[in-house]
Short mmCIF file of C-alpha atoms in Angstrom, two decimals:
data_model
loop_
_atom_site.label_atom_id
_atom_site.label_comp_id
_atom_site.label_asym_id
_atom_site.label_seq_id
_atom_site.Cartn_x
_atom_site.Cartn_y
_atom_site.Cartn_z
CA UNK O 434 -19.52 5.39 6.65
CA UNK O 435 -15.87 5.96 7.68
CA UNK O 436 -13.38 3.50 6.59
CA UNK O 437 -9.98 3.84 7.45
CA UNK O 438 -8.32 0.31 7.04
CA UNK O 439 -9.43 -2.38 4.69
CA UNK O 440 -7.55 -5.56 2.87
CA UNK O 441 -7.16 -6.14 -0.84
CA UNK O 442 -5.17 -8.06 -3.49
CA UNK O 443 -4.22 -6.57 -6.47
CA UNK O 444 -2.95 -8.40 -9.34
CA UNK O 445 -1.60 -6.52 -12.52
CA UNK O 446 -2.70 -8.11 -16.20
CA UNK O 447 -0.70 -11.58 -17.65
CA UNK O 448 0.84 -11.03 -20.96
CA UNK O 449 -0.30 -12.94 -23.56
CA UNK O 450 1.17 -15.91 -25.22
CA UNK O 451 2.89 -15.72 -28.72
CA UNK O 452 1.29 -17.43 -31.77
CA UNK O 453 3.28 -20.53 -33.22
CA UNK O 454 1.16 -20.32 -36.62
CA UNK O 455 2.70 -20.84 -39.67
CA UNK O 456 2.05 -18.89 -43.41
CA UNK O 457 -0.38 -20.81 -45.30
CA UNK O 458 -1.91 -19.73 -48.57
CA UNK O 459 -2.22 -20.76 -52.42
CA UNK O 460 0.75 -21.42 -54.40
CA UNK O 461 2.71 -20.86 -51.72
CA UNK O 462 4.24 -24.53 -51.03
CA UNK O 463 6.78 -23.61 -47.94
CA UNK O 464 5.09 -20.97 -45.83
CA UNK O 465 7.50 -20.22 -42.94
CA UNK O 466 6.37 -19.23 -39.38
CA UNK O 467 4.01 -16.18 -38.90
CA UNK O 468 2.85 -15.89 -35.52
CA UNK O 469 2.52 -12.94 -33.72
CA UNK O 470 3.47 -11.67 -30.12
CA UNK O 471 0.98 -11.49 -27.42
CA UNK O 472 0.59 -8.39 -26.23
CA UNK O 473 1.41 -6.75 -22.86
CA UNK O 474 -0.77 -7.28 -19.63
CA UNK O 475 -2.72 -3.83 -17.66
CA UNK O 476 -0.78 -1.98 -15.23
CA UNK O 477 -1.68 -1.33 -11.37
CA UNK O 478 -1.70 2.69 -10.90
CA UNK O 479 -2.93 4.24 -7.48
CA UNK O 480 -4.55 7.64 -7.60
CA UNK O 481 -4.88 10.10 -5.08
CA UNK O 482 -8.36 11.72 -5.53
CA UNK O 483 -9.46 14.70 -3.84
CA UNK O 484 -13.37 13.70 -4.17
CA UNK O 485 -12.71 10.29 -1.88
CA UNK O 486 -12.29 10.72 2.01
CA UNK O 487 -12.79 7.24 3.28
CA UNK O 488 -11.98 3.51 2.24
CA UNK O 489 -15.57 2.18 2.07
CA UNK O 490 -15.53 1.70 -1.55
CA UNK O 491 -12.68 -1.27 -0.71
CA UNK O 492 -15.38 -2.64 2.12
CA UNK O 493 -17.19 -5.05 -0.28
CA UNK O 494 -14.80 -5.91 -3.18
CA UNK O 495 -11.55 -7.63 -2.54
CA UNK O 496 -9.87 -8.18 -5.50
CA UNK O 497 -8.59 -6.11 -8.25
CA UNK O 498 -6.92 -7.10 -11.08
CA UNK O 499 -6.05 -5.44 -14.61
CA UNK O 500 -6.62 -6.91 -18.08
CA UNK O 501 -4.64 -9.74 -19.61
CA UNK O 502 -3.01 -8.97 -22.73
CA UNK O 503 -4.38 -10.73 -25.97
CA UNK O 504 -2.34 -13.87 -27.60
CA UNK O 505 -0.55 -13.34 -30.78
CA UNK O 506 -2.18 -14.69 -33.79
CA UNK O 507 -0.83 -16.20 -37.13
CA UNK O 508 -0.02 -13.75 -39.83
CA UNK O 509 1.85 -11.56 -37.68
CA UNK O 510 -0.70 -10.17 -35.71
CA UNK O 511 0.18 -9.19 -32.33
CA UNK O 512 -2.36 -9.46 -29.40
CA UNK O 513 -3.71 -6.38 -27.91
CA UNK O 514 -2.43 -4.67 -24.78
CA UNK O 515 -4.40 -5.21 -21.52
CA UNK O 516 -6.54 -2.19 -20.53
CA UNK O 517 -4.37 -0.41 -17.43
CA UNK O 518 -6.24 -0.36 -13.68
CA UNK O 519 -6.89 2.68 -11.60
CA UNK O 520 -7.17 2.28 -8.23
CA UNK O 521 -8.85 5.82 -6.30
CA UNK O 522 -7.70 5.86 -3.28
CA UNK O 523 -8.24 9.31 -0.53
CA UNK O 524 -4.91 11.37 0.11
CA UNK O 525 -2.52 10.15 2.87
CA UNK O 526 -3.52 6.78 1.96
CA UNK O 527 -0.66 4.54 2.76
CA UNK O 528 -0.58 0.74 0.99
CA UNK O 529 1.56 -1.96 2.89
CA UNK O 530 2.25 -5.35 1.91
CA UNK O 531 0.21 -7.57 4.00
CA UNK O 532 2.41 -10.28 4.96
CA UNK O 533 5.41 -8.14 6.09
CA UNK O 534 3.80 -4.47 7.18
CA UNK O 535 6.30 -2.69 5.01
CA UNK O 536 5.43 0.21 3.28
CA UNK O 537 5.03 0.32 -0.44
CA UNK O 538 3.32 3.35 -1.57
CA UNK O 539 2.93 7.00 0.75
CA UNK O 540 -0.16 8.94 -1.58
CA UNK O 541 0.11 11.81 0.11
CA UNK O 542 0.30 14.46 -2.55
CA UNK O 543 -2.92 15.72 -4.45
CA UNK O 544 -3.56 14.25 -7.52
CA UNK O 545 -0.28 11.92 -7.30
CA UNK O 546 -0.60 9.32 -9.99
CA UNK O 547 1.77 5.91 -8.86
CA UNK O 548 2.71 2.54 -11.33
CA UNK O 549 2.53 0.01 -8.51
CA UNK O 550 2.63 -3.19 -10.59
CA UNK O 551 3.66 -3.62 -14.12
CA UNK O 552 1.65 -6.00 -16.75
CA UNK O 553 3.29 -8.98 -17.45
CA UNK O 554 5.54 -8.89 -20.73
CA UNK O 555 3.64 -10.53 -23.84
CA UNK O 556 5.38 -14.11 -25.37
CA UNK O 557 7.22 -13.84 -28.28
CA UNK O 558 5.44 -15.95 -31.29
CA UNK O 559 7.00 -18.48 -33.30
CA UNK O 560 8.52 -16.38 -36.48
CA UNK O 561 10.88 -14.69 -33.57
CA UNK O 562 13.04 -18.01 -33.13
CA UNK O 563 13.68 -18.32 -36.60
CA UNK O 564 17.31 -18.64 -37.38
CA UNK O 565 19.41 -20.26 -39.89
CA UNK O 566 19.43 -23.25 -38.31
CA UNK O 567 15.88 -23.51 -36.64
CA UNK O 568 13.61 -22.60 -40.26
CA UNK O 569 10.11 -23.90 -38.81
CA UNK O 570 9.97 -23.30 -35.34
CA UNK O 571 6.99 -24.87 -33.63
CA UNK O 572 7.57 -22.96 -29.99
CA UNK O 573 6.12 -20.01 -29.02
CA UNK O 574 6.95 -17.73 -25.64
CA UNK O 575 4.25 -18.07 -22.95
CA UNK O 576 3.53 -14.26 -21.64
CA UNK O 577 4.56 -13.36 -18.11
CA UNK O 578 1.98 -13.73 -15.36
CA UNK O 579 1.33 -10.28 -13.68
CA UNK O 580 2.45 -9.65 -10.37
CA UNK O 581 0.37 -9.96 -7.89
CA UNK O 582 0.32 -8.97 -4.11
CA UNK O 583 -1.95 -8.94 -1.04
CA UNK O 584 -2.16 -5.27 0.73
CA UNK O 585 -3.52 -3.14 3.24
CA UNK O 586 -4.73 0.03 3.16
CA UNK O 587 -4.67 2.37 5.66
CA UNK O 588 -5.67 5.98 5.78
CA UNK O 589 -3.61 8.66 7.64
CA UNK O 590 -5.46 12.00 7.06
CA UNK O 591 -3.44 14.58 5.64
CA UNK O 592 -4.01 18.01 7.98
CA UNK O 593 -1.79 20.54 9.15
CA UNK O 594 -3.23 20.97 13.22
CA UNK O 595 -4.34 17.93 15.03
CA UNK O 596 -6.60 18.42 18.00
CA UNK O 597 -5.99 16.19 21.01
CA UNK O 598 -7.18 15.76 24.22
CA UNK O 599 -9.84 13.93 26.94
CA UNK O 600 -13.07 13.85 25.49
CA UNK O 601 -15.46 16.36 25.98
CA UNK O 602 -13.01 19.56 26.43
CA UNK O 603 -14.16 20.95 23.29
CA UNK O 604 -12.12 19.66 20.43
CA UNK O 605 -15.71 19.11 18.14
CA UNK O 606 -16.69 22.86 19.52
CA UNK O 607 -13.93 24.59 18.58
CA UNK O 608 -13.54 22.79 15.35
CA UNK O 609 -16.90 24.13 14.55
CA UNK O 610 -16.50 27.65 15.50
CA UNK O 611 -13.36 27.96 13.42
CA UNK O 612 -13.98 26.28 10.33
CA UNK O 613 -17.12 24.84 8.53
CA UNK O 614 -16.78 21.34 9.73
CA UNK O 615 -20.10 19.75 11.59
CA UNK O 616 -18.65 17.98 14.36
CA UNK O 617 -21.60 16.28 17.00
CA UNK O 618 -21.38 18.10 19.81
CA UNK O 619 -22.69 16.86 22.99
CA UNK O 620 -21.84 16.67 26.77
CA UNK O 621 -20.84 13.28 27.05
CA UNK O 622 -17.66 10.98 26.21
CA UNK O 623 -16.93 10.31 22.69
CA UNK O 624 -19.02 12.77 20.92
CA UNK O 625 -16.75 12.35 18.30
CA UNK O 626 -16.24 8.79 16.41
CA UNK O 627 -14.67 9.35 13.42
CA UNK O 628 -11.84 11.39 11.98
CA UNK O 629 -12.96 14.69 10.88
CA UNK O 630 -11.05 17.62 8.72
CA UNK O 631 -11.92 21.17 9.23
CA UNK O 632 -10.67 24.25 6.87
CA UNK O 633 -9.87 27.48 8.63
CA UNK O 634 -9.12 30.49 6.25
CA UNK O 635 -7.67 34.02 7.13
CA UNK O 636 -8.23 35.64 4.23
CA UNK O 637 -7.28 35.05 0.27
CA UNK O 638 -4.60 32.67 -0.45
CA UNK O 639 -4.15 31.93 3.81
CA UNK O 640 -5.59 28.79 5.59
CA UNK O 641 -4.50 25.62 7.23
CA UNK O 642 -6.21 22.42 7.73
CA UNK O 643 -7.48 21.12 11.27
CA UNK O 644 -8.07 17.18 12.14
CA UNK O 645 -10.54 16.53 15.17
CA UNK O 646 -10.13 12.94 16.27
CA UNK O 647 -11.91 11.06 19.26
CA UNK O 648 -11.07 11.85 22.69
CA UNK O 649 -8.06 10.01 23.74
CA UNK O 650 -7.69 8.65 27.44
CA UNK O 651 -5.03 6.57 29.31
CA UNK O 652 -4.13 3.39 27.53
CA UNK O 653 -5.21 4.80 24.19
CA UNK O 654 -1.52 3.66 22.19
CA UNK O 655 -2.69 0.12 23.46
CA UNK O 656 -6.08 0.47 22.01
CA UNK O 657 -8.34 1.36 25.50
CA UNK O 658 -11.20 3.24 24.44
CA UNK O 659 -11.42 4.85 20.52
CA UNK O 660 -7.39 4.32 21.43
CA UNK O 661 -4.55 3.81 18.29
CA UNK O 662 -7.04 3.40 15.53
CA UNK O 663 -7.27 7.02 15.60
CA UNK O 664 -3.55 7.88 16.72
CA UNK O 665 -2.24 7.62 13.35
CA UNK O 666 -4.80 10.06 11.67
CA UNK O 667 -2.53 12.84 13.41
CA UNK O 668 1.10 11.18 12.40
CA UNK O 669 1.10 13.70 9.51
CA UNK O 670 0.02 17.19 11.04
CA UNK O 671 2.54 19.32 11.13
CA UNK O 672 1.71 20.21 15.05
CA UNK O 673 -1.04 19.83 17.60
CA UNK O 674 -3.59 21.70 19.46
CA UNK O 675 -3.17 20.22 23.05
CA UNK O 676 -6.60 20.94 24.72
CA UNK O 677 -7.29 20.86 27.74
CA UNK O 678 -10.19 21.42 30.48
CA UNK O 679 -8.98 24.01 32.80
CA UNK O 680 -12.34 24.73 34.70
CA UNK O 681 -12.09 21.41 36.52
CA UNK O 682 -15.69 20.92 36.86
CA UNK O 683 -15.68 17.21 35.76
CA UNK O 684 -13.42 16.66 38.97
CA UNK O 685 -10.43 15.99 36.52
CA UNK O 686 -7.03 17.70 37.38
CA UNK O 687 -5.71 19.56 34.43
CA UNK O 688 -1.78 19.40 34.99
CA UNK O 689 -2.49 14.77 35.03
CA UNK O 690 -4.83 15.62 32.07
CA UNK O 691 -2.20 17.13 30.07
CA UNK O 692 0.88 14.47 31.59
CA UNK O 693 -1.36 11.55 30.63
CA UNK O 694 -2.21 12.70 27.13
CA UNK O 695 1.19 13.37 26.04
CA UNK O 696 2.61 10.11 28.02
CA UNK O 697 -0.02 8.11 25.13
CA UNK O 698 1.36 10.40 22.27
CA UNK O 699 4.97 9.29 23.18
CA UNK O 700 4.28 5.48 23.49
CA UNK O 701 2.74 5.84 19.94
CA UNK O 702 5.18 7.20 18.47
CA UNK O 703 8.18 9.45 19.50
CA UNK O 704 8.17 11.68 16.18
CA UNK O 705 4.13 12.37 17.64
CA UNK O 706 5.36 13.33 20.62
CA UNK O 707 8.05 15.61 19.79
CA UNK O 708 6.12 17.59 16.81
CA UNK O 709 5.15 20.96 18.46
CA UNK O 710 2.57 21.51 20.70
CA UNK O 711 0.21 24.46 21.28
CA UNK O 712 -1.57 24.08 24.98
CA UNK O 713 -5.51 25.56 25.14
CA UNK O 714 -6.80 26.14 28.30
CA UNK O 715 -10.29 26.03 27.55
CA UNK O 716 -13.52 26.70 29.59
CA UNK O 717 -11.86 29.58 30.97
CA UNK O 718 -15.22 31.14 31.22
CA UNK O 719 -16.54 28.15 34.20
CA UNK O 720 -12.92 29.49 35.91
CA UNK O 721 -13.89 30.66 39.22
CA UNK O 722 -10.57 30.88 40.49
CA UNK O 723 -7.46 31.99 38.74
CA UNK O 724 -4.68 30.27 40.82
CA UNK O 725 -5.71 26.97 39.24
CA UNK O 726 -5.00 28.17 35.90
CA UNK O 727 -1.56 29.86 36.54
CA UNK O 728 -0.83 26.91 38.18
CA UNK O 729 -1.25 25.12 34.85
CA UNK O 730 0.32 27.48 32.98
CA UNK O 731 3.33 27.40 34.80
CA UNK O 732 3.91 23.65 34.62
CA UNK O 733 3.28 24.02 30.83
CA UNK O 734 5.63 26.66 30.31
CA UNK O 735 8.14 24.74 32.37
CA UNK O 736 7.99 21.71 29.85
CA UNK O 737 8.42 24.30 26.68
CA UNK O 738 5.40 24.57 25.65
CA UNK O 739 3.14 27.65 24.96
CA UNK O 740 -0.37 28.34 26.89
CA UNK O 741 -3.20 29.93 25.20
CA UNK O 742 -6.60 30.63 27.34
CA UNK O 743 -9.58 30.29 25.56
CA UNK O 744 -13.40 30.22 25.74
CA UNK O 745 -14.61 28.44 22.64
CA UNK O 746 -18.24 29.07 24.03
CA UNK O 747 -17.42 32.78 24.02
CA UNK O 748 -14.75 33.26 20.93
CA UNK O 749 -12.57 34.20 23.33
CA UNK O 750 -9.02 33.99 22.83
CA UNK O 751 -9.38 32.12 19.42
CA UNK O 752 -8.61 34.45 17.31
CA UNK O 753 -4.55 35.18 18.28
CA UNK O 754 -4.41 31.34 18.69
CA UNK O 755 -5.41 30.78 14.91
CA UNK O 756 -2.96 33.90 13.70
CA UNK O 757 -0.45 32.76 15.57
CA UNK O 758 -0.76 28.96 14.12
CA UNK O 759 -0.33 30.41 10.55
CA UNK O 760 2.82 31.89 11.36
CA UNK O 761 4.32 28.89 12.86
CA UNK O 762 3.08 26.63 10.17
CA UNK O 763 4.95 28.83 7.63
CA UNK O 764 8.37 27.29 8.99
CA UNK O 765 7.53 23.96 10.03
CA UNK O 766 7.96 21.45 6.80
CA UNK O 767 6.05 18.00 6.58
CA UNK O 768 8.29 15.23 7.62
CA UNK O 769 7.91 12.09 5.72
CA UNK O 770 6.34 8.83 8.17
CA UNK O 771 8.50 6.10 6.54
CA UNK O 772 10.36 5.23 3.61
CA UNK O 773 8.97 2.90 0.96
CA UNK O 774 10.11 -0.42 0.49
CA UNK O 775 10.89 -1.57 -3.33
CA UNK O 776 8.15 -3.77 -4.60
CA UNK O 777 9.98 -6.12 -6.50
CA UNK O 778 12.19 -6.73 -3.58
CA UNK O 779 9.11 -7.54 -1.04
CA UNK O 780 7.27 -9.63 -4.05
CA UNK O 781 10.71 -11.80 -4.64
CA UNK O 782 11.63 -12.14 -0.82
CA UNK O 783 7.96 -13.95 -0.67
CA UNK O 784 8.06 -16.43 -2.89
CA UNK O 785 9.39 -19.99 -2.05
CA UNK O 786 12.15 -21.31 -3.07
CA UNK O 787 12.24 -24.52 -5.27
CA UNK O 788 15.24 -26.78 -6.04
CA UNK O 789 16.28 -26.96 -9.46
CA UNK O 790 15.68 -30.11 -10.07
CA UNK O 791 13.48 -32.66 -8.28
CA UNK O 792 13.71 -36.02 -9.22
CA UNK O 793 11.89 -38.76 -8.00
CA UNK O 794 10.68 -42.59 -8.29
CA UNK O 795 7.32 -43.76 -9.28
CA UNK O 796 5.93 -46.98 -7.99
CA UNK O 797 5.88 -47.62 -12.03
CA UNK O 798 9.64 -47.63 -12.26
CA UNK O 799 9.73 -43.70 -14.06
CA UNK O 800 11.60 -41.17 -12.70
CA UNK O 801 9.47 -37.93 -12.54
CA UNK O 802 11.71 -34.80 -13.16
CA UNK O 803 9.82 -31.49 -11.57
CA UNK O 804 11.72 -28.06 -10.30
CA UNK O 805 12.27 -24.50 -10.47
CA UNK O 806 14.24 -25.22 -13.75
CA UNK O 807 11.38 -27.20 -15.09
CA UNK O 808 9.16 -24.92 -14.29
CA UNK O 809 11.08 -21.76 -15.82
CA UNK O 810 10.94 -23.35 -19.08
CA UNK O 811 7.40 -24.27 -19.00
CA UNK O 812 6.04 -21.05 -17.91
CA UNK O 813 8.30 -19.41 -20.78
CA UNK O 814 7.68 -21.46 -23.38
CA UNK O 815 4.16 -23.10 -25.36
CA UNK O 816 5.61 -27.13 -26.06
CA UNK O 817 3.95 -28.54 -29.01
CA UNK O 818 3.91 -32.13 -28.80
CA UNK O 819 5.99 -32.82 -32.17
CA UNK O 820 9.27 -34.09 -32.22
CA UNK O 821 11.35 -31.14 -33.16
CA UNK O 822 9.74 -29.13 -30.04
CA UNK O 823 9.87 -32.05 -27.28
CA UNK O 824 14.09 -31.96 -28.36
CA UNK O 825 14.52 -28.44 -28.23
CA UNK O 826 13.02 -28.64 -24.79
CA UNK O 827 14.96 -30.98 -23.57
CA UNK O 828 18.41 -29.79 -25.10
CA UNK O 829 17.32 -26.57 -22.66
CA UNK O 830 17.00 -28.46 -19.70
CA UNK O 831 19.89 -30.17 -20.02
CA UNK O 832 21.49 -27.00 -20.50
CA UNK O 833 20.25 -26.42 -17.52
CA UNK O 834 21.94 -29.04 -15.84
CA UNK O 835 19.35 -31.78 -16.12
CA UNK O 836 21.65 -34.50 -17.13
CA UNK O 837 24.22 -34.19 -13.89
CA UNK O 838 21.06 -34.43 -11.99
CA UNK O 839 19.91 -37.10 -13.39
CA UNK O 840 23.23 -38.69 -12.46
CA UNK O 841 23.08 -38.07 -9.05
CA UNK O 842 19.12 -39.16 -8.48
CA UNK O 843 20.83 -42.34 -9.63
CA UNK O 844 18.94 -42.98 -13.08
CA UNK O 845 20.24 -45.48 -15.25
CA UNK O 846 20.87 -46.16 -19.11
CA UNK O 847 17.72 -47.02 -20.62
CA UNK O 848 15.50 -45.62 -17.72
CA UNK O 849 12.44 -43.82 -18.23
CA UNK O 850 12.21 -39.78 -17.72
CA UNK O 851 8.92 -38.11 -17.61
CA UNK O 852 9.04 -34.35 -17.84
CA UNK O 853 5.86 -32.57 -17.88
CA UNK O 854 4.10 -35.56 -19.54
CA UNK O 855 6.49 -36.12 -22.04
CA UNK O 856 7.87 -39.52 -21.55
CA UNK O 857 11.56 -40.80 -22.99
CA UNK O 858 14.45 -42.65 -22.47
CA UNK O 859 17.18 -41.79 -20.77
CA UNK O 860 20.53 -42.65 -23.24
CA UNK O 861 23.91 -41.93 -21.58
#
């Protein structure tokens, strides 16, 4: 099964949380903090794998995540580093950010090996907020939380000739006689319906790579027919076979043929348009009469582009066709689609923003203090519920600016606050 376009989430591994343990053993009256750090959270890595050609694997599972790191532990014993997550993926697979369509990772390189998301950092346990001050902490750091994002997939195969034209003029044929692809071949419309890649080799060390996609007819950009989903297979050929039926017995006219084809390549996509073009003439062999062919070839030579006649049926004319395709493909470089968007950027643009502080009134008469602010200092730090660690949380929210809010929500002397649970009075 071919599939070209699927939807995942990925999510790389949370770091674990530092220990807040503290040294306990005989004879030892004072024991001073000992916990460990938690350890770092799996990466996200994309590979691309020569033995994959399609998406299907993606079909059926929809999320993929790495390991969590492992919490710290007393004695300082630090938590063990989430296992990393490799993601196979077929070259000229191209992952986009879901909600915005931009680009964040091109694999279009053999065996390219790309970090997409990095593991959350591991928490810091308690014995690293020791000072001379602070002798017994009771905090510990919460680890990060991986990253995680929501992409799509989409495969662009990676060939240097792409064959277009109407169906049935003998793209699948002339695949087949040139390389060892197995396209269906049959006289009918859209013999062909799915993406295939054919190799064609000269001789030692000389070949190029050949991509036969469905017939295209008018309205294809729009999606009429097989229409775009196909279209971008070709975006990263280096140039195109134009084929086109010259023998007319279909009652088609080869000169609108070849206008309409390349009028669905340009609303695509300009850059399709413009790479170059190689014209076939094929069925030369059902030609009766040769002023309908130098007709053609004149109106393609007039719009710059080069006419080959051919007879796939026969062999005929294939051969200085192919040598001549080496040549040119020896100067023509591989332009890159797109550029890739930073993923840190796209991840921060999406998340919501949260006022610092949000105060509000409780039918009870407590003012309930939540916010971005509140929030940071949660998800960084493990509160234990004793005395020393409910001040030193607050002394960091007001820090923060807690108390000028406070002010402004209108809270009075001898009010009470409730942050996260922990309930208190409010002393000006």
């Amino acid at each position: 099964m071919f599939i070209d376009e699927v939807v995942i989430t990925v999510k790389a591994g949370n770091g674990g949380d530092g220990a807040a343990t503290f040294r306990r053993e005989k004879f030892i009256q004072f024991g001073g903090p000992d916990g460990g750090d938690g350890g770092r959270g799996g990466e996200v890595r994309f590979v691309a794998d020569s033995n994959i050609n399609t998406l299907v694997d993606f079909k059926f599972k929809k999320k993929f995540q790495a390991e969590d790191g492992g919490n710290g532990a007393k004695k300082r014993c630090f938590g063990k580093n989430g296992e990393d997550l490799v993601i196979k993926v077929p070259v000229g697979t191209q992952v986009r950010d879901y909600e915005s369509g931009k680009l964040l990772l091109d694999m279009n390189t053999l065996g390219e090996h790309r970090v997409f998301l990095r593991g959350g950092k591991g928490g810091f346990g308690n014995e690293k907020f020791k000072n001379s001050i602070r002798r017994a902490p009771k905090m510990a750091e919460k680890g990060r939380e991986g990253a995680e994002v929501k992409v799509k997939l989409e495969l662009k195969l990676l060939a240097d000739v792409a064959l277009v034209g109407y169906p049935s003029v003998g793209k699948s044929s002339l695949i087949n006689k040139v390389s060892s692809a197995k396209s269906k071949v049959g006289a009918y419309h859209f013999t062909t319906l799915e993406p295939k890649l054919g190799v064609i080799r000269l001789g030692e060390e000389r070949s190029f790579v050949i991509a036969d996609i469905p017939g295209l007819i008018e309205g294809a950009s729009e999606g009429v027919g097989l229409g775009d989903k196909f279209l971008r297979h070709i975006e990263r050929c280096k140039m195109i076979y134009h084929i086109v039926d010259v023998s007319g017995i279909e009652g088609r006219d080869p000169i609108e043929d070849y206008k309409k084809i390349n009028k669905e390549l340009t609303k695509f996509s300009e850059k399709l348009a413009n790479k170059k073009q190689i014209i076939l003439a094929n069925k030369m062999d059902l030609l009766w009469e040769t002023e309908k062919y130098e007709e053609f070839k004149k109106y393609v030579e007039a719009d710059g582009h080069k006419i080959y006649p051919i007879s796939v049926i026969l062999g005929d004319g294939i051969k200085e066709v192919i040598n001549e395709t080496y040549t040119l493909l020896q100067d023509i470089k591989r332009e890159p689609l797109e550029e890739e968007a930073n993923i840190l950027q796209v991840i921060k643009e999406q998340k919501t923003t949260k006022a610092p502080f949000i105060i509000t009134e409780t039918e009870e008469g407590l003012y309930d203090v939540d916010g971005a602010m509140v929030d940071g200092v949660l998800a960084k730090y493990i509160i234990t519920y004793e005395e020393e660690s409910v001040i030193t949380f607050i002394h960091m929210l007001k820090n923060l600016g807690l108390e000028e809010a406070l002010r402004e929500a209108g809270v009075q002397d001898g009010d009470t606050i409730r942050i996260a649970d922990v309930e208190f009075d409010y002393v000006e």
